[in-house]
mmCIF file of C-alpha atoms in Angstrom:
data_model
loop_
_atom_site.group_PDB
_atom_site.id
_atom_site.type_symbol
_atom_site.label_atom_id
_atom_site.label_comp_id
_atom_site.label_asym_id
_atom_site.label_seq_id
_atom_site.Cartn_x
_atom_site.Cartn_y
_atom_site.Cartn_z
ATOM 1 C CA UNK J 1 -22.439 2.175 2.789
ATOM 2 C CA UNK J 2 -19.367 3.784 4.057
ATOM 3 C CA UNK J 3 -19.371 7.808 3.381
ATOM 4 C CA UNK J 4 -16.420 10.113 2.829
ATOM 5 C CA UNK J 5 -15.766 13.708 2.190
ATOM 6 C CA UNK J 6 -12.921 15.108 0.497
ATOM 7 C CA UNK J 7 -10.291 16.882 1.696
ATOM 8 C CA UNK J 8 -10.521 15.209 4.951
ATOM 9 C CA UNK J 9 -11.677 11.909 5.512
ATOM 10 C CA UNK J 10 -9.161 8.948 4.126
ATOM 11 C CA UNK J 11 -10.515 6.140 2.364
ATOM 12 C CA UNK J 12 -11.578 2.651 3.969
ATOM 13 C CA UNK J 13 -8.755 0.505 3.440
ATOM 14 C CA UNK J 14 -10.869 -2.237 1.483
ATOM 15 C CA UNK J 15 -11.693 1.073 -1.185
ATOM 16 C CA UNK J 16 -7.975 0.000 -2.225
ATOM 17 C CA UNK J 17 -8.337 -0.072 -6.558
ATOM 18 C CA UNK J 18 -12.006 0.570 -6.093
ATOM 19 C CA UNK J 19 -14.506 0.734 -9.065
ATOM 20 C CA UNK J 20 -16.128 4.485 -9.362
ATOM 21 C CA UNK J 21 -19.532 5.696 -10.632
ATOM 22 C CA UNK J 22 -18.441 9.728 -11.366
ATOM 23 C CA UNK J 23 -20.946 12.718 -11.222
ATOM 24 C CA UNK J 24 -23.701 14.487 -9.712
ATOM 25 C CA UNK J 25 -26.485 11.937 -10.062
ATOM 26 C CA UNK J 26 -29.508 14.031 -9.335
ATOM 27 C CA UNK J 27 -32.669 12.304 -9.057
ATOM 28 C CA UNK J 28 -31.133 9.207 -9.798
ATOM 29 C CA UNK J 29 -32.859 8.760 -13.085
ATOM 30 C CA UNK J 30 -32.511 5.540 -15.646
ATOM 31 C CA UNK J 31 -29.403 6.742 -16.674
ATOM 32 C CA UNK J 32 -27.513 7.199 -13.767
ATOM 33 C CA UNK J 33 -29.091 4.088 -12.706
ATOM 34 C CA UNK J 34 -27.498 2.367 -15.358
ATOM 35 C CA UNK J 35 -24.058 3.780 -14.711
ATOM 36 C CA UNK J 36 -24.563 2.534 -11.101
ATOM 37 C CA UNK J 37 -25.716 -0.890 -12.336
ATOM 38 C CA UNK J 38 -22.365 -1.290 -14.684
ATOM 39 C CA UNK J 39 -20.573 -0.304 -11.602
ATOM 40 C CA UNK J 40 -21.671 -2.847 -8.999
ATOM 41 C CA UNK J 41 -21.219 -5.457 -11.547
ATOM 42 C CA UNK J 42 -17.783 -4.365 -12.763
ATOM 43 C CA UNK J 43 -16.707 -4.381 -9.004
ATOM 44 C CA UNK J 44 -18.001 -7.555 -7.992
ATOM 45 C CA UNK J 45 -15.698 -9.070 -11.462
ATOM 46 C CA UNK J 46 -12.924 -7.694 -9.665
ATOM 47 C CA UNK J 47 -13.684 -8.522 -6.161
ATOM 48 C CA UNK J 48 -13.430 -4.560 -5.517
ATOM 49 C CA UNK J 49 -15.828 -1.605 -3.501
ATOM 50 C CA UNK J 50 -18.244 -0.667 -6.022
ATOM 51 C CA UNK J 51 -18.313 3.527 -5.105
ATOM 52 C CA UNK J 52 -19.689 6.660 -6.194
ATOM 53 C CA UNK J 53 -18.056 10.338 -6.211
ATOM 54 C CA UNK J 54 -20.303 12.936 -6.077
ATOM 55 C CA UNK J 55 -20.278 16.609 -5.140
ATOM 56 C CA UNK J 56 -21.657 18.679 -2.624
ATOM 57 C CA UNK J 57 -22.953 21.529 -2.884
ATOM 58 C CA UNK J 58 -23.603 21.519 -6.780
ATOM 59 C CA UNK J 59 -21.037 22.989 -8.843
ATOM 60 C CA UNK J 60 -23.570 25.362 -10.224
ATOM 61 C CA UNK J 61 -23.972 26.825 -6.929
ATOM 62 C CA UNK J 62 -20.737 27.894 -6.870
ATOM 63 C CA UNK J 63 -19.791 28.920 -9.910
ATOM 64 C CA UNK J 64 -23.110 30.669 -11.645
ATOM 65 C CA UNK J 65 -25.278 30.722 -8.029
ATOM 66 C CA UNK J 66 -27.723 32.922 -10.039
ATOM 67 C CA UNK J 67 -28.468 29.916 -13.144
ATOM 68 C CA UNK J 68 -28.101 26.952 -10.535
ATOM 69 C CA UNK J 69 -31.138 24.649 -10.742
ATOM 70 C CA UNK J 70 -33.208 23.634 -8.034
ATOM 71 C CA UNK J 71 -32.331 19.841 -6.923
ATOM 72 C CA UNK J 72 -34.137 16.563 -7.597
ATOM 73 C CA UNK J 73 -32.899 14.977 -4.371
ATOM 74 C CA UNK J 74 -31.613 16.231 -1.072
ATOM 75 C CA UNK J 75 -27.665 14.733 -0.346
ATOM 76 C CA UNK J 76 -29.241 12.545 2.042
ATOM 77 C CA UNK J 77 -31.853 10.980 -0.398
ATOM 78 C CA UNK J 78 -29.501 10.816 -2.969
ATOM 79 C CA UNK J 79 -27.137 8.527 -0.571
ATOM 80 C CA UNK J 80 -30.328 6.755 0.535
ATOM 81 C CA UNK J 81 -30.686 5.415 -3.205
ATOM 82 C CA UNK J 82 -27.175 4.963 -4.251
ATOM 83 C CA UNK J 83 -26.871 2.655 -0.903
ATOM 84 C CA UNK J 84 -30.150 0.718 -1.606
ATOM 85 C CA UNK J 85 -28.597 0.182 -5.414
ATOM 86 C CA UNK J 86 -25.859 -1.432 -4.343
ATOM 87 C CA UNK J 87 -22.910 0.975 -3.653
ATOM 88 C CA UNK J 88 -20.266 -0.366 -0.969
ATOM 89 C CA UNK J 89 -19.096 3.603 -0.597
ATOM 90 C CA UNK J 90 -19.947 7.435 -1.409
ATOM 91 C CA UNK J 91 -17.508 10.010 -1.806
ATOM 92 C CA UNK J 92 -18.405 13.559 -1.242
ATOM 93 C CA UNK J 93 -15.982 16.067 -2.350
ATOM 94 C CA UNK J 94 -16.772 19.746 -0.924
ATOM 95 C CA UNK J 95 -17.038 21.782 -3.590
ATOM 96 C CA UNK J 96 -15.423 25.424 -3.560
ATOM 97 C CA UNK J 97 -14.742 28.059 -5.546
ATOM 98 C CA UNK J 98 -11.050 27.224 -5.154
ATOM 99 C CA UNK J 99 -11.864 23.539 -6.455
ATOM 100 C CA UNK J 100 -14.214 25.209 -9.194
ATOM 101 C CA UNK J 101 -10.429 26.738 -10.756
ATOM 102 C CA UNK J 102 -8.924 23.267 -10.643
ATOM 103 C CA UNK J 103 -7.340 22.130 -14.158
ATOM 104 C CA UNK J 104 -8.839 18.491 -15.346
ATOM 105 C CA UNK J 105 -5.507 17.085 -14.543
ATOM 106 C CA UNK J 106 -4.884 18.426 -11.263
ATOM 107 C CA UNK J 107 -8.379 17.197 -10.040
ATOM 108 C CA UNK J 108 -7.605 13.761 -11.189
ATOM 109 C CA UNK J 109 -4.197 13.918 -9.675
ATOM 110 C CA UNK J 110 -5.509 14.979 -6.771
ATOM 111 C CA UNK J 111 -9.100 13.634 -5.955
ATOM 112 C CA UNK J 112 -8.997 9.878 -8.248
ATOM 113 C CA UNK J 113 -5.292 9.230 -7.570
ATOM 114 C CA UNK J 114 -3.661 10.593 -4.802
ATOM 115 C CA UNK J 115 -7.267 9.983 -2.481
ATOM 116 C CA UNK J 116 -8.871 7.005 -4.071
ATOM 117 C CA UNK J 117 -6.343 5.021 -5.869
ATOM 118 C CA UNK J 118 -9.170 4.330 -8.032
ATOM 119 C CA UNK J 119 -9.231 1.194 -10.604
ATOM 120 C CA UNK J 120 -11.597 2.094 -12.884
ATOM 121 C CA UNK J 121 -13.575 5.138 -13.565
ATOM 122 C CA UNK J 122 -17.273 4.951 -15.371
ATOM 123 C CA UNK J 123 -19.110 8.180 -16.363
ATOM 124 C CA UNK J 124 -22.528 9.330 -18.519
ATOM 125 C CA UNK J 125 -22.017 9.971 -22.071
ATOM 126 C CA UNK J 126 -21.827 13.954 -21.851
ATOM 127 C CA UNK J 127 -19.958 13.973 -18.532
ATOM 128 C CA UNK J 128 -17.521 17.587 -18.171
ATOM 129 C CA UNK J 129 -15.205 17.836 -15.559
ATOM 130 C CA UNK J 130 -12.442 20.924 -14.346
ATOM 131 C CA UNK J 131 -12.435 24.531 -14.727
ATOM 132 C CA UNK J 132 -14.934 26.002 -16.995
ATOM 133 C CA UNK J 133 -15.928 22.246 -17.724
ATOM 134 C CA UNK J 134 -13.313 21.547 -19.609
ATOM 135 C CA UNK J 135 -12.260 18.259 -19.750
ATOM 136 C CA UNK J 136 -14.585 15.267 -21.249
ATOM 137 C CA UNK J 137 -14.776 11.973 -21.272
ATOM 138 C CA UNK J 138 -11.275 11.265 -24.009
ATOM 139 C CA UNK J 139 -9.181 13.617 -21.955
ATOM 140 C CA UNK J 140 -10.427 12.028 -18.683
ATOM 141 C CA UNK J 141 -9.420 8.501 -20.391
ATOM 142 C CA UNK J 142 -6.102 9.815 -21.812
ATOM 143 C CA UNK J 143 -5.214 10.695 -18.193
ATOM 144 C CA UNK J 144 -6.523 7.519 -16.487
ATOM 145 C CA UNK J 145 -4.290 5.774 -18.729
ATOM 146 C CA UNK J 146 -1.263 8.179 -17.762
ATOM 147 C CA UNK J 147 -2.014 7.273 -13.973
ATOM 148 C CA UNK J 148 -2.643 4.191 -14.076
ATOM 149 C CA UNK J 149 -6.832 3.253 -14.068
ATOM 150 C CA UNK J 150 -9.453 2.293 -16.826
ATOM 151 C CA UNK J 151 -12.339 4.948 -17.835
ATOM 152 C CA UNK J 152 -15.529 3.553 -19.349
ATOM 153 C CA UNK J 153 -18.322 5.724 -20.927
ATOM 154 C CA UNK J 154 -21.986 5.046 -20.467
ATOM 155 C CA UNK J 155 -24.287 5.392 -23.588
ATOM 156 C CA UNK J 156 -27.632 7.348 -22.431
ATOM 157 C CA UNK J 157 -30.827 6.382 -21.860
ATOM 158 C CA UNK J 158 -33.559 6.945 -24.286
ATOM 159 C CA UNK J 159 -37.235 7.131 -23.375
ATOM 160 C CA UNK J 160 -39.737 7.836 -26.056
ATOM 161 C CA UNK J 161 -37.614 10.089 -28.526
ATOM 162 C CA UNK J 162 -35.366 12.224 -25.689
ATOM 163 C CA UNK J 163 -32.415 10.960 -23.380
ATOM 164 C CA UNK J 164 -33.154 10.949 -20.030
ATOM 165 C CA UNK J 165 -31.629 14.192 -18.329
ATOM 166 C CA UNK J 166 -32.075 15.562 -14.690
ATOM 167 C CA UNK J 167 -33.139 19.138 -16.574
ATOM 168 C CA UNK J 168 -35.880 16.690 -18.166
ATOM 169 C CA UNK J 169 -37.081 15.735 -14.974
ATOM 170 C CA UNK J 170 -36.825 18.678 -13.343
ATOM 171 C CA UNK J 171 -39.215 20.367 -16.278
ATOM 172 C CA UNK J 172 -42.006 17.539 -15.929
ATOM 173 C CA UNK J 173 -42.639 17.892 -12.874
ATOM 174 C CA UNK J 174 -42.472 21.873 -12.857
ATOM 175 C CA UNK J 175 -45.096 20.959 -15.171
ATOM 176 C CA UNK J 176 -47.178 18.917 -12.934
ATOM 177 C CA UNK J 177 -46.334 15.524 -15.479
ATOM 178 C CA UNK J 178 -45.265 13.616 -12.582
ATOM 179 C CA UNK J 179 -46.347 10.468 -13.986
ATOM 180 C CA UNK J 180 -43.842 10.883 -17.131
ATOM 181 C CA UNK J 181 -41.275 12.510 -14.711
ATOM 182 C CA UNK J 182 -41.625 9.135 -13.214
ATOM 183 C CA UNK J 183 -40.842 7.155 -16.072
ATOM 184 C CA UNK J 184 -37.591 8.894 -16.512
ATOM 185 C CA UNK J 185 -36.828 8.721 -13.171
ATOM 186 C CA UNK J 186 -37.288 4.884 -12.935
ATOM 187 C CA UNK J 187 -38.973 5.694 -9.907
ATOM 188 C CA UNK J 188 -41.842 8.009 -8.810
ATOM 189 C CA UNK J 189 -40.712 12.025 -7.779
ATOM 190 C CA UNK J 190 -41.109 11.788 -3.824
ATOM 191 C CA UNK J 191 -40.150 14.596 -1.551
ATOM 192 C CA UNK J 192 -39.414 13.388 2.505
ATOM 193 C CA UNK J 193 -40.558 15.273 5.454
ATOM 194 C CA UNK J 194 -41.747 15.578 9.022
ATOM 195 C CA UNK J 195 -45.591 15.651 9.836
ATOM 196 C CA UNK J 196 -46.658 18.607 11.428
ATOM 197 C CA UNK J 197 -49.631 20.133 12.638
ATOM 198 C CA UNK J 198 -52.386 21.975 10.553
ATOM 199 C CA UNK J 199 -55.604 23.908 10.811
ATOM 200 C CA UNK J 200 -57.362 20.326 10.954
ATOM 201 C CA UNK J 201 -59.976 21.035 8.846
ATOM 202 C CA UNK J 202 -59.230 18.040 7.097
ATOM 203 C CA UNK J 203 -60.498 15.890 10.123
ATOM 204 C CA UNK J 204 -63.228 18.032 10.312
ATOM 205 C CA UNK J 205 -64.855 17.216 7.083
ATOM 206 C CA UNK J 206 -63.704 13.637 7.103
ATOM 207 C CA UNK J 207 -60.534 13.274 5.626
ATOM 208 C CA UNK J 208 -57.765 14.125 7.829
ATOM 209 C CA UNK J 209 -54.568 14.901 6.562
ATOM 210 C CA UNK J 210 -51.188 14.761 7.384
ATOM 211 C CA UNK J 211 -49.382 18.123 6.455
ATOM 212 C CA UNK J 212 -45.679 17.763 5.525
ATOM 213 C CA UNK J 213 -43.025 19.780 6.113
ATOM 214 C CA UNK J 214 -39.822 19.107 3.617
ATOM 215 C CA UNK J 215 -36.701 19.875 2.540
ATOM 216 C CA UNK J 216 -36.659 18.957 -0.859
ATOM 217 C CA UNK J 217 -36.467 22.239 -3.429
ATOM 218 C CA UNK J 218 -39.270 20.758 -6.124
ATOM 219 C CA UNK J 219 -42.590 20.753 -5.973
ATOM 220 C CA UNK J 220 -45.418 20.022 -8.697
ATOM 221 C CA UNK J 221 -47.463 22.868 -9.580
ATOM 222 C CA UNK J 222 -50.448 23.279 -6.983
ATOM 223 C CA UNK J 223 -53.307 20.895 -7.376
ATOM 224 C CA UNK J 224 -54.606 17.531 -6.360
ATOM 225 C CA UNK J 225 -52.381 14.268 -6.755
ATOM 226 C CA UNK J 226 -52.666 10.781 -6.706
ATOM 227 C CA UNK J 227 -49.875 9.650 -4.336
ATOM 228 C CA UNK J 228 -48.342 6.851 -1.911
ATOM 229 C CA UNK J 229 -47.101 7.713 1.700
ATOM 230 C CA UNK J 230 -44.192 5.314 3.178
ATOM 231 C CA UNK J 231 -44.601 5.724 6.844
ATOM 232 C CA UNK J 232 -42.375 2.855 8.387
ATOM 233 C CA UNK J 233 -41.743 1.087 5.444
ATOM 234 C CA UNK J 234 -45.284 0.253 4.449
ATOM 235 C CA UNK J 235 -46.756 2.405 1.071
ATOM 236 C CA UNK J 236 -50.678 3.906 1.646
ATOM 237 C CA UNK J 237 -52.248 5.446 -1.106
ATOM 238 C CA UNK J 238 -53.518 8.942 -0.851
ATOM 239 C CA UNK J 239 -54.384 12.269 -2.530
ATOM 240 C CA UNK J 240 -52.224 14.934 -1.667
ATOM 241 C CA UNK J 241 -53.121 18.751 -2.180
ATOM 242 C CA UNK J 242 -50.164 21.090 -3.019
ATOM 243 C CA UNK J 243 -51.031 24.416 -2.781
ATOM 244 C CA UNK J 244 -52.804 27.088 -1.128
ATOM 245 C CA UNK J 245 -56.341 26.155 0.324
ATOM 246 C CA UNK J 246 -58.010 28.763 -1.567
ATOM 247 C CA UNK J 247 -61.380 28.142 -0.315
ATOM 248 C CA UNK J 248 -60.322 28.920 3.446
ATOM 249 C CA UNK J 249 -57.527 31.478 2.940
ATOM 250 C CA UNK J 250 -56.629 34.193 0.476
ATOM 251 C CA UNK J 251 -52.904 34.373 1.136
ATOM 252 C CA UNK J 252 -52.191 31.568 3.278
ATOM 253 C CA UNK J 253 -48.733 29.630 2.543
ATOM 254 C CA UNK J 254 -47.948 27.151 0.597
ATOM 255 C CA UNK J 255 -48.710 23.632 2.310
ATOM 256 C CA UNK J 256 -48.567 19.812 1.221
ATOM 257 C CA UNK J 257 -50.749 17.724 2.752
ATOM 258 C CA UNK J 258 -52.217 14.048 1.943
ATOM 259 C CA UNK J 259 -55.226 12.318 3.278
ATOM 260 C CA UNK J 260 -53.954 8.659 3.196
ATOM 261 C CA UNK J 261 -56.801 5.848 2.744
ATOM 262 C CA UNK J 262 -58.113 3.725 5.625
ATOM 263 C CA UNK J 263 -55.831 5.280 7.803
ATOM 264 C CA UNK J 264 -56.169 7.109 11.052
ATOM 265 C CA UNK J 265 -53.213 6.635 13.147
ATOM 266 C CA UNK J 266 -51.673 9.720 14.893
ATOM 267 C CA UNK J 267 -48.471 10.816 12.373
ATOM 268 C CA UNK J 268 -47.258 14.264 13.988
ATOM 269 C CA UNK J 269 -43.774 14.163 14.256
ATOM 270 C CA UNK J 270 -43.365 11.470 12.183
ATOM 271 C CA UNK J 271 -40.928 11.361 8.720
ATOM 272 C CA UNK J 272 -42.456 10.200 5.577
ATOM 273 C CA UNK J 273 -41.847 9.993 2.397
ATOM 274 C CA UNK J 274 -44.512 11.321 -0.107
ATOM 275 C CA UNK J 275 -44.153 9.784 -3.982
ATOM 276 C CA UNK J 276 -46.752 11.656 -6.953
ATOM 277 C CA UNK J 277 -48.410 9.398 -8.790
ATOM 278 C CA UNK J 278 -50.548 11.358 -11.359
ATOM 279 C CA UNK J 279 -52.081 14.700 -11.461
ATOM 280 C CA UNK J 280 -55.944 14.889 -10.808
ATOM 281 C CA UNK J 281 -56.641 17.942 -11.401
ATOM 282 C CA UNK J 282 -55.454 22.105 -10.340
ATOM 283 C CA UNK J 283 -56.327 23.693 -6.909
ATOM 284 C CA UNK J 284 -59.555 26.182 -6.949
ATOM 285 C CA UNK J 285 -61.328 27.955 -4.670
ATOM 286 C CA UNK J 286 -65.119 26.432 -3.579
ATOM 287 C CA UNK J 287 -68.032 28.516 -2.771
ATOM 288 C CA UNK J 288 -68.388 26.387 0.420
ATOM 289 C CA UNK J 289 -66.884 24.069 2.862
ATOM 290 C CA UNK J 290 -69.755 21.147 1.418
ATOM 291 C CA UNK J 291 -68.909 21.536 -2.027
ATOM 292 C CA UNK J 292 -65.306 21.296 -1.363
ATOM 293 C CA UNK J 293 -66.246 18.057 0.328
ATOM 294 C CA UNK J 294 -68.062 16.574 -2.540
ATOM 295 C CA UNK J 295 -65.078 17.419 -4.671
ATOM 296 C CA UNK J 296 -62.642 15.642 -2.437
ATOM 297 C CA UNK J 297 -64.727 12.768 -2.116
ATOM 298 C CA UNK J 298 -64.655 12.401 -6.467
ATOM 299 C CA UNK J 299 -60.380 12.944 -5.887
ATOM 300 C CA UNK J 300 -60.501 9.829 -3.585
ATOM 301 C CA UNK J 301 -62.550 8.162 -6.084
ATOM 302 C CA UNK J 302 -60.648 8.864 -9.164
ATOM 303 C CA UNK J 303 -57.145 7.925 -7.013
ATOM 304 C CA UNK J 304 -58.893 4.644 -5.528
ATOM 305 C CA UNK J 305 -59.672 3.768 -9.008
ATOM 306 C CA UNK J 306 -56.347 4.780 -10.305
ATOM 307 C CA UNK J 307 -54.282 2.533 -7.795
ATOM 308 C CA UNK J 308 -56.741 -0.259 -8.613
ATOM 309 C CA UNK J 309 -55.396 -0.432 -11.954
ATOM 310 C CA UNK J 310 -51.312 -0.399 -10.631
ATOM 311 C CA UNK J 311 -49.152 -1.641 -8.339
ATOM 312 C CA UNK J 312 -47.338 0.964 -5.699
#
């Protein structure tokens, strides 16, 4: 997938009247994934780059730092999936406080016109664009057809009795509901990150574990999870602990670390990407190292049966 950054970078030659997915796409979630889908498609009608525009930082940081949520996705996952759904190109427009006073016209003059020569233009169903947020979708399509391109609006998913929303998402699994996060999502809520060492007590009692250190701004509440570890492509199932270790420390920091079944290869230094399942239960403190042991061993049990019952 070919990447570009506005101002800066000029576009591919073969993005030339290409088909554009518009906005932030956080998590990726079942309704971005369906303006992505409509996308690809469109493109491939018209024998055109199927691309994405997206912003970076987000807009929130810049212009109400203090309300800005914390992200579903680091830039680089987020690229990661939109390339893996079928996206020929990203572009990244650097978002300033000088951008953040644009008018709607003068970013669409500017950024879809004059940079892109886009062809069409496809957005969510509450998409807001330009200073203070306001321009919408009919004022973006009155434009488009001043300049010259098509704009298409997205309907939203629905799961249950809500549309599916990044804030949604975001709330689940601040909740610890990472299994319903996950139906939102399409996908389960996975944070990436380098194995590093730990105290190994793990190993010590039986089940080592390979302690993560990420990027990614969300984590579930602290407790035991059912979870699945890439490392190299190929998904383990583990438990994962988030949290921290109560029954050895008293203010230690924060850690994630998973014990992944039937494996015992050496991971330090490794990335991986770590996707929640379910919730088993919170973190506690033990009287003793042997009764935290029995409890671990009942987490592996409950997870093994879990992922008997599913398919990672």
């Amino acid at each position: 997938m070919d990447i570009i950054h506005y101002p800066g970078d000029a576009p591919p030659p073969q993005w030339t009247q290409a088909v554009l997915a518009l906005g932030n796409f956080d998590g990726l979630h079942r309704g971005h994934a369906k303006i992505v889908e409509r996308v690809r498609r469109r493109a491939l009608e018209l024998a055109a780059t199927a691309a994405v525009l997206t912003f970076d930082p987000h807009p929130p940081r810049v212009v109400r730092p203090d309300r800005a949520p914390a992200l579903l996705m680091t830039l680089g996952q987020k690229l990661d999936c939109l390339a893996q759904a079928g996206m020929g190109g990203a572009a990244i427009v650097r978002f300033t406080p000088e951008l953040s006073r644009w008018e709607p016209e003068t970013f669409v003059r500017n950024v879809l016109v004059d940079w892109l020569s886009v062809a069409e233009v496809w957005v969510g169903d509450n998409f807001l664009f330009g200073h203070d947020r306001s321009g919408n979708f009919s004022l973006l399509r009155s434009l488009g057809a001043r300049f010259g391109f098509r704009v298409e609006k997205v309907a939203p998913v629905r799961y249950k009795e809500f549309v599916v929303s990044s804030t949604r998402i975001r709330r689940l699994v601040d909740e610890g509901d990472v299994d319903e996060a996950g139906a939102l999502l399409g996908h389960h809520y996975f944070i990436d990150g380098e194995v590093v060492p730990g105290a190994g007590r793990g190993r010590g009692q039986g089940f080592p574990t390979a302690n993560l250190r990420t990027e990614n701004e969300i984590l579930p509440p602290d407790g035991v999870y059912a979870a699945a570890v890439t490392v190299d492509r190929l998904i383990h199932p583990a438990v994962t602990n988030v949290g921290l270790r109560p029954t050895f420390e008293m203010n230690g920091e924060r850690v994630v670390e998973a014990h992944l079944f039937d494996y015992d290869e050496d991971l330090y230094g490794r990335r991986v990407r770590l996707a929640f399942v379910r919730r088993l239960r919170g973190e506690r403190a033990f009287p003793d190292a042997r009764a935290l042991q029995r409890q671990i061993v009942a987490d592996c049990e409950q997870a093994r049966a879990l992922f008997g019952r599913m398919s990672l």
